[in-house]
PDB file of C-alpha atoms in Angstrom:
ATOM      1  CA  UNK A  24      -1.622  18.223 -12.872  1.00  0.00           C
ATOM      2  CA  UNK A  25      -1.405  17.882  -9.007  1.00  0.00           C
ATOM      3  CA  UNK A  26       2.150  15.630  -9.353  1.00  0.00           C
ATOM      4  CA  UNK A  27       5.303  17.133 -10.078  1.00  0.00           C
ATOM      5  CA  UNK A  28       7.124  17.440 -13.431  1.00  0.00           C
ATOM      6  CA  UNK A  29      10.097  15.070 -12.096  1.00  0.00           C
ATOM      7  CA  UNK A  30       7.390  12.613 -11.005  1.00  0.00           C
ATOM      8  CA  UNK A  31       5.938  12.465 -14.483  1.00  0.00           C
ATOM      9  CA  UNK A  32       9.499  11.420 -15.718  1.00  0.00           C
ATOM     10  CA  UNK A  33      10.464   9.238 -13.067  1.00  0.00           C
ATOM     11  CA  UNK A  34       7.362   6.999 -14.171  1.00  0.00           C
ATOM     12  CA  UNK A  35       8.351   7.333 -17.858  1.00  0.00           C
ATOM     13  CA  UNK A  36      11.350   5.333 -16.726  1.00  0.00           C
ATOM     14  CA  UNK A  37       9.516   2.948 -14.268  1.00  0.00           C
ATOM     15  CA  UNK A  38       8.391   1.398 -17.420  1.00  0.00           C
ATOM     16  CA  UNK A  39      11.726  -0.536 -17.443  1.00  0.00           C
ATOM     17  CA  UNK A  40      11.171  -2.282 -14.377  1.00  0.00           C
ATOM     18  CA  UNK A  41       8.490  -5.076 -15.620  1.00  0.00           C
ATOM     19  CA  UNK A  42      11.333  -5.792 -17.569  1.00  0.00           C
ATOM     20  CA  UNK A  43      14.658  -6.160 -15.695  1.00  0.00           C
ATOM     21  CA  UNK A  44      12.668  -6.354 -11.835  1.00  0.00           C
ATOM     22  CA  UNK A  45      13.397 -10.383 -12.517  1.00  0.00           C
ATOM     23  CA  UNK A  46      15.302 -11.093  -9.009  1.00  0.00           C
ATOM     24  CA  UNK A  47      13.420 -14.163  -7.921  1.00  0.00           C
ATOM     25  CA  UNK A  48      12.163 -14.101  -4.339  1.00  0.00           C
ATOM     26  CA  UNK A  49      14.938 -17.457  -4.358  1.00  0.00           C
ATOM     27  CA  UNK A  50      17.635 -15.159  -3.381  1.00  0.00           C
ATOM     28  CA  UNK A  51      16.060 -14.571   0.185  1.00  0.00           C
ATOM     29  CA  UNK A  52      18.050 -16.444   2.307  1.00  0.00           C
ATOM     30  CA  UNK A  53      17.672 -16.990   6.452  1.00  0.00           C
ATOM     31  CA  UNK A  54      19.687 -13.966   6.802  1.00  0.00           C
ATOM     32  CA  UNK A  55      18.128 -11.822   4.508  1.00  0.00           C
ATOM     33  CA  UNK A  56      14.882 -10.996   6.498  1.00  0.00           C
ATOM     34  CA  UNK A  57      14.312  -7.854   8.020  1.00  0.00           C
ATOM     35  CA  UNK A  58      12.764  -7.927  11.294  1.00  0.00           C
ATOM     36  CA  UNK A  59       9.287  -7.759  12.570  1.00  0.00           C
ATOM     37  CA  UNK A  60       7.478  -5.586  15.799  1.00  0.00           C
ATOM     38  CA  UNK A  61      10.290  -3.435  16.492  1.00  0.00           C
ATOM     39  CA  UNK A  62       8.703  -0.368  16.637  1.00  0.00           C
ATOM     40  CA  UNK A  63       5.076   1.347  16.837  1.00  0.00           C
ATOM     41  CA  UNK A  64       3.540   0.660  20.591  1.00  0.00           C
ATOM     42  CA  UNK A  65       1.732   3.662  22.554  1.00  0.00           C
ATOM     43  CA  UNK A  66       1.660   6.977  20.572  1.00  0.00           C
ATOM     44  CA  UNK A  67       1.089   7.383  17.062  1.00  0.00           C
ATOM     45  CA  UNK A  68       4.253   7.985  15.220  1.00  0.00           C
ATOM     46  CA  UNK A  69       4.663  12.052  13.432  1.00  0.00           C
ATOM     47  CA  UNK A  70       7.046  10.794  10.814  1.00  0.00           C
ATOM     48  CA  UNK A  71       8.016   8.128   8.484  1.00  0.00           C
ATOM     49  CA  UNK A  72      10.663   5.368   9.648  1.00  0.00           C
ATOM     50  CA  UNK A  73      13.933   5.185   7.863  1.00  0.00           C
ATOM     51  CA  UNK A  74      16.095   3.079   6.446  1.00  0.00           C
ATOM     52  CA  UNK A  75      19.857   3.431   6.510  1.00  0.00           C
ATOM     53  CA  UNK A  76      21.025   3.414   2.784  1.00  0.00           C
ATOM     54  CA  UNK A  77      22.169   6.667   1.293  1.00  0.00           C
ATOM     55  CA  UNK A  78      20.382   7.796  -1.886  1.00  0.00           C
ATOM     56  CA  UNK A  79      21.829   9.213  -4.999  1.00  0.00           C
ATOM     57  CA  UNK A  80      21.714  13.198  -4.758  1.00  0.00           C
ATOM     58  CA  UNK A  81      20.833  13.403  -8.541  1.00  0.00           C
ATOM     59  CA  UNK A  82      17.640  10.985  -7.354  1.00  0.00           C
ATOM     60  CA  UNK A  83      16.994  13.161  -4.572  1.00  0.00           C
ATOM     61  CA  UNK A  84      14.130  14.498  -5.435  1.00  0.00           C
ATOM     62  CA  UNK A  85      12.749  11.695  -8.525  1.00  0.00           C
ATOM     63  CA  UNK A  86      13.453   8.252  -5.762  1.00  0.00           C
ATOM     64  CA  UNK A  87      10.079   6.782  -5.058  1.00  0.00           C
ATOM     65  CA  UNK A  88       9.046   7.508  -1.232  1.00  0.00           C
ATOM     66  CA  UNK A  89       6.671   5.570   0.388  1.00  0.00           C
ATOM     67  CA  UNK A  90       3.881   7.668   2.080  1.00  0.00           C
ATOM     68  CA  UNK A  91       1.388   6.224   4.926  1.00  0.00           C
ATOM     69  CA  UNK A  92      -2.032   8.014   5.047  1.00  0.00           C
ATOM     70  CA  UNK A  93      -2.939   9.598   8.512  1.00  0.00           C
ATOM     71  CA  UNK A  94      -6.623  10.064   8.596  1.00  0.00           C
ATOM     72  CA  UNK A  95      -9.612  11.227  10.806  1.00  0.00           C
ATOM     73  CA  UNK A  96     -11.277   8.086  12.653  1.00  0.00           C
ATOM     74  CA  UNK A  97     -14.335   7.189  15.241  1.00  0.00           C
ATOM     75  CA  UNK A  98     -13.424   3.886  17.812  1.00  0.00           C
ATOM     76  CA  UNK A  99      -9.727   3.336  18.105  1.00  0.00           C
ATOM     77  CA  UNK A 100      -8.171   6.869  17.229  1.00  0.00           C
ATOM     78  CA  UNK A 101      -4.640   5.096  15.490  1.00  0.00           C
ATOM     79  CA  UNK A 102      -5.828   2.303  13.347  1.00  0.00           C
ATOM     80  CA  UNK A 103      -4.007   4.453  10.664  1.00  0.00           C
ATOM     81  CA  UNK A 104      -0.708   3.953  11.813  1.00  0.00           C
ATOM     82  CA  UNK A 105      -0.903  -0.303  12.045  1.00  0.00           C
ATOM     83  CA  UNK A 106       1.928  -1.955  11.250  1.00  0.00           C
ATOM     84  CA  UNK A 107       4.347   0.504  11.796  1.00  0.00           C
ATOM     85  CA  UNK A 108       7.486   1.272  11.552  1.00  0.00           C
ATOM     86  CA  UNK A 109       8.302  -2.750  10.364  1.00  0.00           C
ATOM     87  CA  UNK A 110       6.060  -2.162   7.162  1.00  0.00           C
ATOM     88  CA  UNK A 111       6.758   1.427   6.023  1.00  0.00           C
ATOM     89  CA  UNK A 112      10.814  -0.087   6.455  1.00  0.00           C
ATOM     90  CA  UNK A 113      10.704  -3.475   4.874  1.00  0.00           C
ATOM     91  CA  UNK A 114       8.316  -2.817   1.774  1.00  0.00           C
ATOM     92  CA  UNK A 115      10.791   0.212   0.389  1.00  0.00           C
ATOM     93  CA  UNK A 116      13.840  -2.291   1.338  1.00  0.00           C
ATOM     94  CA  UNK A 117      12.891  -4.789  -0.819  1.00  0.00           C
ATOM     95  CA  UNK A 118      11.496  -1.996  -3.800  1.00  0.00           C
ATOM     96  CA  UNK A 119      15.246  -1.147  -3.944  1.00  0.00           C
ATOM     97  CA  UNK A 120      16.732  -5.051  -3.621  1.00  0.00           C
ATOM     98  CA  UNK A 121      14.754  -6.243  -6.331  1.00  0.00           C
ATOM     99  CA  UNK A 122      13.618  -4.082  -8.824  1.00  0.00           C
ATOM    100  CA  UNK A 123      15.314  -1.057 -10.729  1.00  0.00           C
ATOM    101  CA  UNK A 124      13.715   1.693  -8.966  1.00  0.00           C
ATOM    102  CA  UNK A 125      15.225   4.551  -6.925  1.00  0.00           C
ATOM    103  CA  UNK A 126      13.737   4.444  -3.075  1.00  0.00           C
ATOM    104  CA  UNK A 127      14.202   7.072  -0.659  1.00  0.00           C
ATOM    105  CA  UNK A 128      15.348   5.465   2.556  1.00  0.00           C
ATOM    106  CA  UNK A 129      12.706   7.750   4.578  1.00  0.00           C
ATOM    107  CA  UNK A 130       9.346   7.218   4.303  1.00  0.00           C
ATOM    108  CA  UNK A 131       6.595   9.766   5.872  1.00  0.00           C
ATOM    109  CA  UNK A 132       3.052  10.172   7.119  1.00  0.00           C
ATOM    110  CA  UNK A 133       0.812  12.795   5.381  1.00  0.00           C
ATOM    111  CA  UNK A 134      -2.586  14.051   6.086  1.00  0.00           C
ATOM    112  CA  UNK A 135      -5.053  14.493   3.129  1.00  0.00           C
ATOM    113  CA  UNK A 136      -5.385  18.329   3.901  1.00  0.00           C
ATOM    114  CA  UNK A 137      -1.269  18.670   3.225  1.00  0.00           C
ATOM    115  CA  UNK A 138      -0.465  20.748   0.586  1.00  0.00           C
ATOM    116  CA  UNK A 139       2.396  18.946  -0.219  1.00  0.00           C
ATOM    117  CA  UNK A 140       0.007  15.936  -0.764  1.00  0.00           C
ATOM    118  CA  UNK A 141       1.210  16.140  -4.223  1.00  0.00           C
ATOM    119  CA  UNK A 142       4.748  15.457  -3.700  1.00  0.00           C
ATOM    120  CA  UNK A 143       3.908  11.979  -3.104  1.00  0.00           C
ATOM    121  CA  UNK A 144       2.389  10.394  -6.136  1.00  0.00           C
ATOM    122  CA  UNK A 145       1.390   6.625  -4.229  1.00  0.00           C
ATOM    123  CA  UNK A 146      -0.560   6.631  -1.200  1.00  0.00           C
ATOM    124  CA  UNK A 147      -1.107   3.872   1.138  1.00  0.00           C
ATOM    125  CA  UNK A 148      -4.165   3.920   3.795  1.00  0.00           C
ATOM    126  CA  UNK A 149      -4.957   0.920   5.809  1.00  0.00           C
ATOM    127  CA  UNK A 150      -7.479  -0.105   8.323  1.00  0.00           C
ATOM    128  CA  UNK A 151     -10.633   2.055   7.094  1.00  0.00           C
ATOM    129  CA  UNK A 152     -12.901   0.182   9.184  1.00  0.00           C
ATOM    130  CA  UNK A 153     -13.103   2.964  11.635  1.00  0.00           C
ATOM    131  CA  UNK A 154     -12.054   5.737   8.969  1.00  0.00           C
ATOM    132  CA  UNK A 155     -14.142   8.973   9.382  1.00  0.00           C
ATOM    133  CA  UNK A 156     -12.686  11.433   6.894  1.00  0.00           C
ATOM    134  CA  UNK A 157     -13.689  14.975   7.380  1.00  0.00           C
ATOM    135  CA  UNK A 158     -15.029  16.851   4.961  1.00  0.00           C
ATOM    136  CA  UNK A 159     -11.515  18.698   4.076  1.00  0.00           C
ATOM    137  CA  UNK A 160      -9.881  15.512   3.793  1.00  0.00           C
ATOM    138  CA  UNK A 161     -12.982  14.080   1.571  1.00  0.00           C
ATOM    139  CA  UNK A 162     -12.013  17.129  -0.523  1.00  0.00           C
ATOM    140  CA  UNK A 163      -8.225  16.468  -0.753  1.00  0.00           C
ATOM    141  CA  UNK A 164      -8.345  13.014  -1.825  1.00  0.00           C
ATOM    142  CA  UNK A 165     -11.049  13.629  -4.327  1.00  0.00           C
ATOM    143  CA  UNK A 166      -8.620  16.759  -5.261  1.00  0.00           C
ATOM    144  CA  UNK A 167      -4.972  14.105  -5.486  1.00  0.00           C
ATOM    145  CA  UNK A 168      -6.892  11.290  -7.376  1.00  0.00           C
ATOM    146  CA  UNK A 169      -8.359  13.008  -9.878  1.00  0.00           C
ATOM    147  CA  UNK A 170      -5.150  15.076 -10.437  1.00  0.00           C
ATOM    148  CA  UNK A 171      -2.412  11.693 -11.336  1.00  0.00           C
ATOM    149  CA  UNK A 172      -2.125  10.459  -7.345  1.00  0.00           C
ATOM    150  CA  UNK A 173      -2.899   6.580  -6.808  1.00  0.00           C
ATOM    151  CA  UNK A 174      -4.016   5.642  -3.185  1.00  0.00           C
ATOM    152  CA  UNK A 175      -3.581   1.911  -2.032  1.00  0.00           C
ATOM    153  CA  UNK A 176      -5.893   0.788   0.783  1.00  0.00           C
ATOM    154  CA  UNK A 177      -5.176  -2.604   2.603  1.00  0.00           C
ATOM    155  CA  UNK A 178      -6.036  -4.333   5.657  1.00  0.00           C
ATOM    156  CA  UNK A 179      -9.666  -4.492   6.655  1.00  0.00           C
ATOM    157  CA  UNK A 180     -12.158  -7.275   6.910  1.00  0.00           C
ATOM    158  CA  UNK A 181     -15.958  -7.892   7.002  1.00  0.00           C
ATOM    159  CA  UNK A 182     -18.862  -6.734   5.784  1.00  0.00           C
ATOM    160  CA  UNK A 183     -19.293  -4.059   8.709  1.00  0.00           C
ATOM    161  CA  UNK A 184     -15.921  -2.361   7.838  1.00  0.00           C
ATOM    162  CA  UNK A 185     -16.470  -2.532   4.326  1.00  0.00           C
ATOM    163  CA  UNK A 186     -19.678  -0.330   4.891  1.00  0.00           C
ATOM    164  CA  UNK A 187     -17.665   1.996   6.617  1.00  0.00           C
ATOM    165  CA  UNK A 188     -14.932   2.239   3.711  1.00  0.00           C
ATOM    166  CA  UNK A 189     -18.014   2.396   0.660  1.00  0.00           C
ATOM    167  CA  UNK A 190     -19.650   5.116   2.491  1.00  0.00           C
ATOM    168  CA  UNK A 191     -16.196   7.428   2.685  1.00  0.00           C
ATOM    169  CA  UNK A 192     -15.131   6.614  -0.493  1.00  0.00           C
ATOM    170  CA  UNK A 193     -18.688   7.191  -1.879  1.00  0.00           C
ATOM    171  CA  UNK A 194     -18.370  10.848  -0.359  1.00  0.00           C
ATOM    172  CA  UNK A 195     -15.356  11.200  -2.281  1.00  0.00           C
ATOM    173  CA  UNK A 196     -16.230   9.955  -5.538  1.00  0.00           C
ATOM    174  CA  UNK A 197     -20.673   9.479  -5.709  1.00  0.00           C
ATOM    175  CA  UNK A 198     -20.603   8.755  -8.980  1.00  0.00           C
ATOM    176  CA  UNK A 199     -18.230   6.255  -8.525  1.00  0.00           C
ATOM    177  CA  UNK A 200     -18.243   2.594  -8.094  1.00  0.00           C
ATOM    178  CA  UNK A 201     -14.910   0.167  -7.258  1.00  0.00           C
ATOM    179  CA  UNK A 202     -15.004  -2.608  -9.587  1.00  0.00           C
ATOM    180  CA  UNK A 203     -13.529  -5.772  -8.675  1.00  0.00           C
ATOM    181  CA  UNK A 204     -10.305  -6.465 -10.827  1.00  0.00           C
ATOM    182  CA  UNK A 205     -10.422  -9.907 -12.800  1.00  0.00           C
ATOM    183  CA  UNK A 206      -7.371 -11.818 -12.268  1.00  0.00           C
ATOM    184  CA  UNK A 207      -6.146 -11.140 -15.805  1.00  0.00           C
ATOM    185  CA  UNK A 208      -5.913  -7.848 -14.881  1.00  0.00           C
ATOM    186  CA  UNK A 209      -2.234  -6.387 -15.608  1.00  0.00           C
ATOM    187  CA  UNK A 210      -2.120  -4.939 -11.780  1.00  0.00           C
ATOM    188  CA  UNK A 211      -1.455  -9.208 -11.032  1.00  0.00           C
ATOM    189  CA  UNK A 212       1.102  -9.785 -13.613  1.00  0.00           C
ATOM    190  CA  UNK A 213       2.934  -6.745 -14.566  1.00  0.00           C
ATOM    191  CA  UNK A 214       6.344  -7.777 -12.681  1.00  0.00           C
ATOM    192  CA  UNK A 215       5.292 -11.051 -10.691  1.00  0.00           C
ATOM    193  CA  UNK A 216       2.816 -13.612 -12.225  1.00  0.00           C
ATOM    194  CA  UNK A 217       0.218 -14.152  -9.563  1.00  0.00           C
ATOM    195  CA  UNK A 218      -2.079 -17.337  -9.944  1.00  0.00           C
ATOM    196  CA  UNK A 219      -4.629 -16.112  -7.523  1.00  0.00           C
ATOM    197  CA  UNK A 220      -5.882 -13.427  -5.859  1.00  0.00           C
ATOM    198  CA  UNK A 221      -4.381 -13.562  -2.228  1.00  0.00           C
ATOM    199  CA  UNK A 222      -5.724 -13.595   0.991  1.00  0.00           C
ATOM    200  CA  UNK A 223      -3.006 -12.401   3.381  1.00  0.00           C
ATOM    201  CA  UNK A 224      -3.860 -13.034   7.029  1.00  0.00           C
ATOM    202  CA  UNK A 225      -1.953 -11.321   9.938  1.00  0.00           C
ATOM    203  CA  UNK A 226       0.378 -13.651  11.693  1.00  0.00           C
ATOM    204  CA  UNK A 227      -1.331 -14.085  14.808  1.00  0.00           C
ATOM    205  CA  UNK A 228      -4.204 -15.870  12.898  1.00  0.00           C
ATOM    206  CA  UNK A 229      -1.927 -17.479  11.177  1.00  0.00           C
ATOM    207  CA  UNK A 230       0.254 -18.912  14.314  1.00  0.00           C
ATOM    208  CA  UNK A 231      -3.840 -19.536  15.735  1.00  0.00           C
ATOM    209  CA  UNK A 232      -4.612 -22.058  12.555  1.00  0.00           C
ATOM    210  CA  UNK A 233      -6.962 -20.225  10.908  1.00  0.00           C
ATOM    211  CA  UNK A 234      -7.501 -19.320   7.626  1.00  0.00           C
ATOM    212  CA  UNK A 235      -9.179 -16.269   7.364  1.00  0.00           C
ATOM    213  CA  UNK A 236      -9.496 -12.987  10.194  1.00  0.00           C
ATOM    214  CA  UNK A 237     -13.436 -12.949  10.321  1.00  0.00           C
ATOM    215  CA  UNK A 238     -15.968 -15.375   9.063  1.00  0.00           C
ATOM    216  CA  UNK A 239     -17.687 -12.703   6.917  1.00  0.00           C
ATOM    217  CA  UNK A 240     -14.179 -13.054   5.607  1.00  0.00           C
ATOM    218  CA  UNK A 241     -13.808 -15.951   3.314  1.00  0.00           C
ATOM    219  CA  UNK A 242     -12.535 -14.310  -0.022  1.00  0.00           C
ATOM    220  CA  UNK A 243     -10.112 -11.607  -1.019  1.00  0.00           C
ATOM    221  CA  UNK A 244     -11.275  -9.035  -2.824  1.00  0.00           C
ATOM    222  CA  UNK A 245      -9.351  -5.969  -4.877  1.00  0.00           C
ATOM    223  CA  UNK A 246     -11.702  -3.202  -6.219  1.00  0.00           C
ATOM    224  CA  UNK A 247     -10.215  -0.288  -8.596  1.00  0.00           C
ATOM    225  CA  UNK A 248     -11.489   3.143  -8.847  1.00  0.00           C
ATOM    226  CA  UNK A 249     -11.734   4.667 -11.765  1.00  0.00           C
ATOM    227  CA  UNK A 250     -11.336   7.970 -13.999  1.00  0.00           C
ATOM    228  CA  UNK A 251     -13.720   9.337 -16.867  1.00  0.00           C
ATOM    229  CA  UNK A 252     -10.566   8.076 -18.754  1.00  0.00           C
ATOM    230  CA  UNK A 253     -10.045   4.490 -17.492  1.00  0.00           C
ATOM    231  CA  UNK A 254      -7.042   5.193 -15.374  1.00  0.00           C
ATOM    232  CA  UNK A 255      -6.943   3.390 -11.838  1.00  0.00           C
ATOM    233  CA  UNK A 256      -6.569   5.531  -9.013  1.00  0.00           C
ATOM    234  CA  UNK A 257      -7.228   3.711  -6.309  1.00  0.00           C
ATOM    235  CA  UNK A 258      -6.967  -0.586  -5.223  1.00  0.00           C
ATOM    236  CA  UNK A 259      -9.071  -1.438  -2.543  1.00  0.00           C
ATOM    237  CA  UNK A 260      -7.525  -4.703  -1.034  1.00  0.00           C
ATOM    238  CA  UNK A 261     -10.053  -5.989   1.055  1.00  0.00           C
ATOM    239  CA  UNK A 262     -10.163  -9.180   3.577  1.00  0.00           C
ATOM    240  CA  UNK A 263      -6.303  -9.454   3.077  1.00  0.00           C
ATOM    241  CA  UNK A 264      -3.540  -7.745   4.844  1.00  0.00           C
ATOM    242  CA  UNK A 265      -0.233  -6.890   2.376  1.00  0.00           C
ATOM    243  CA  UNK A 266       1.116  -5.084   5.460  1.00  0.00           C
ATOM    244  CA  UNK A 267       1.242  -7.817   7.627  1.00  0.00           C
ATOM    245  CA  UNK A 268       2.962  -9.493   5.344  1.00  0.00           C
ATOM    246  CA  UNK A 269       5.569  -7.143   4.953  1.00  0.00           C
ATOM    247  CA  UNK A 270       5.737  -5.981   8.541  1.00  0.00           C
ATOM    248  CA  UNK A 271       6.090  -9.508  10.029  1.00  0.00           C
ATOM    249  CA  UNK A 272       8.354 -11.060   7.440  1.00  0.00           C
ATOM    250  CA  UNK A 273      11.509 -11.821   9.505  1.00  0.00           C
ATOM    251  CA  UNK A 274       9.641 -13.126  12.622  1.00  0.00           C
ATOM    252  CA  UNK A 275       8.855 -16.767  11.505  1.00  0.00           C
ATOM    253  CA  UNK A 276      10.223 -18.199   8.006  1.00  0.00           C
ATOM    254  CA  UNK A 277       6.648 -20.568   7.169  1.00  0.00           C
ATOM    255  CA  UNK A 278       4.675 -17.316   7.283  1.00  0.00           C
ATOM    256  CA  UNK A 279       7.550 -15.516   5.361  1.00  0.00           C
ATOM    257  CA  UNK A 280       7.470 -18.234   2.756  1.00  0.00           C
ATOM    258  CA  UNK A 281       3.530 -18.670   2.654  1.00  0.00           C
ATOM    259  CA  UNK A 282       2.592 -14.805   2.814  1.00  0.00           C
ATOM    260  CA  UNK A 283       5.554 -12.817   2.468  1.00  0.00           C
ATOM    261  CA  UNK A 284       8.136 -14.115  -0.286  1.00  0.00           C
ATOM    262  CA  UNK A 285       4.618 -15.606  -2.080  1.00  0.00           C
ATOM    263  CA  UNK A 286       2.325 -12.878  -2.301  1.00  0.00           C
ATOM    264  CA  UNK A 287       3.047  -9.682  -0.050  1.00  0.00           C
ATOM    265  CA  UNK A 288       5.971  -8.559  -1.673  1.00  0.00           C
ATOM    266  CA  UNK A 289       4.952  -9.198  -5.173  1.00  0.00           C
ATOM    267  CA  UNK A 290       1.869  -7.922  -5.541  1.00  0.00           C
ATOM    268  CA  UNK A 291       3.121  -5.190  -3.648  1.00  0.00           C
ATOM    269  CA  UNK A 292       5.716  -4.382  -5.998  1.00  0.00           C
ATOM    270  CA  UNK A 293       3.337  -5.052  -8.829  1.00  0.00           C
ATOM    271  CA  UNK A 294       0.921  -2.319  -7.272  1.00  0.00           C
ATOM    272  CA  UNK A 295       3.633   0.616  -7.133  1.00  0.00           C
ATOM    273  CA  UNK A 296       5.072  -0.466 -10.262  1.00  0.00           C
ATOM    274  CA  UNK A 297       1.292  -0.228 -11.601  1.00  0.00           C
ATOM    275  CA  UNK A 298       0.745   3.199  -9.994  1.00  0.00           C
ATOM    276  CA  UNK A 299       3.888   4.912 -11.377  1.00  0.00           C
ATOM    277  CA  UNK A 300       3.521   3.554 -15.013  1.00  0.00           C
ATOM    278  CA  UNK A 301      -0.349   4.016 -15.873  1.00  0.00           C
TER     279      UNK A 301
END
């Protein structure tokens, strides 16, 4: 197995958290938001932001850590590191304010050629609309998803960047196809009931009036990938943006109520929770 031992306990006990994760999204008040654009602006970051909470040493090593994906790319060289710091901060905040989990207060950025790769059993990769992987990082993922690792990828629109993604992900896994989840699927409901599959727009179409980022772009779509044994190991979220969501929550309180509180932050919570208990 490519995860560690501690990991495979730590999501033995994850299992609780669909159960007592029932802090209603109510209990944001005004002054509970986290900020938004603080950080990222000229050169990619090296490592992960941090929060300032102190973690338990006996969780040390077993406190979920959120892990951004750096990867090889054509056109603009940094779409890897969008919505950062805000998102990599705010997401792991709100893991620890309302569910049960353990979170590490720093997050970090990996490459798919680390060899610690498997430290970090959730992955999250977003704008693969320029993504060339090179053949070593083809090889790594292929490697850390067969192996117990779960990879999240979010925020990319259109049928052009979709070709890109299929044709990387179909040089990881050819034999492969991403299936598009139903809404009964558990991945919706395991901690928050969803009613729909969201499409999350970034704030600056929002604050523009429109509904959607592209008009290729009219519905939200989340694909799995799958083992010989049925286990997801990857979500493709696709014309939607969870990171926006998460990175621009504190900067205007419609779009945190409409994108944020609604939809960002529980399916995103639903996803990790999925990830570390399947």
């Amino acid at each position: 197995m490519i995860l560690k031992k501690t990991w495979i306990r730590w999501s033995l006990a994850m299992a609780v958290v669909a159960i007592i994760a029932g802090v209603v999204f109510a209990q944001f008040g005004p002054g509970a938001r986290l900020g938004g654009r603080r950080g990222f602006r000229g050169s990619p970051p090296e490592f992960g932001a941090k929060n300032d909470w102190e973690i338990d040493e006996h969780f040390q090593h077993d406190a979920f850590r959120f892990a951004r994906v750096k990867y090889s790319s054509y056109g603009w060289r940094d779409k890897w590191a969008v919505d950062f710091p805000e998102s990599d901060l705010n997401l792991p905040h709100r893991l620890r304010e309302l569910t049960s989990m353990e979170v590490h207060p720093q997050s970090v950025i990996v490459e798919l050629t680390d060899e610690k790769l498997s430290d970090y059993p959730f992955l999250y990769l977003v704008e693969p609309g320029d993504m060339l992987l090179s053949d070593d990082e083809v090889r790594g993922l292929r490697r850390y998803l067969l192996n117990g690792g779960f990879l999240m990828v979010d925020d990319f629109w259109g049928e052009q960047e979709w070709d890109n993604f299929y044709q990387n992900i179909k040089r990881v896994f050819p034999d492969r196809e991403p299936e598009e989840l139903p809404l009964e699927h558990d991945i919706f409901h395991l901690v928050y009931d969803l009613q729909e599959k969201p499409m999350i727009i970034s704030i600056g179409a929002w604050m523009g009036g429109r509904r959607t980022e592209r008009p290729d772009a009219q519905e939200a779509h989340y694909k799995g990938i799958f083992d010989d044994k049925g286990r997801m190991m990857a979500i493709i979220c696709h014309n939607t943006d969870l990171g926006d969501g998460w990175e621009e929550e504190g900067v205007d309180p419609t779009y945190f109520k409409e994108y944020s509180e609604r939809f960002a932050y529980p399916l995103g919570i639903n996803i990790i929770t999925y990830a570390m208990t399947h």
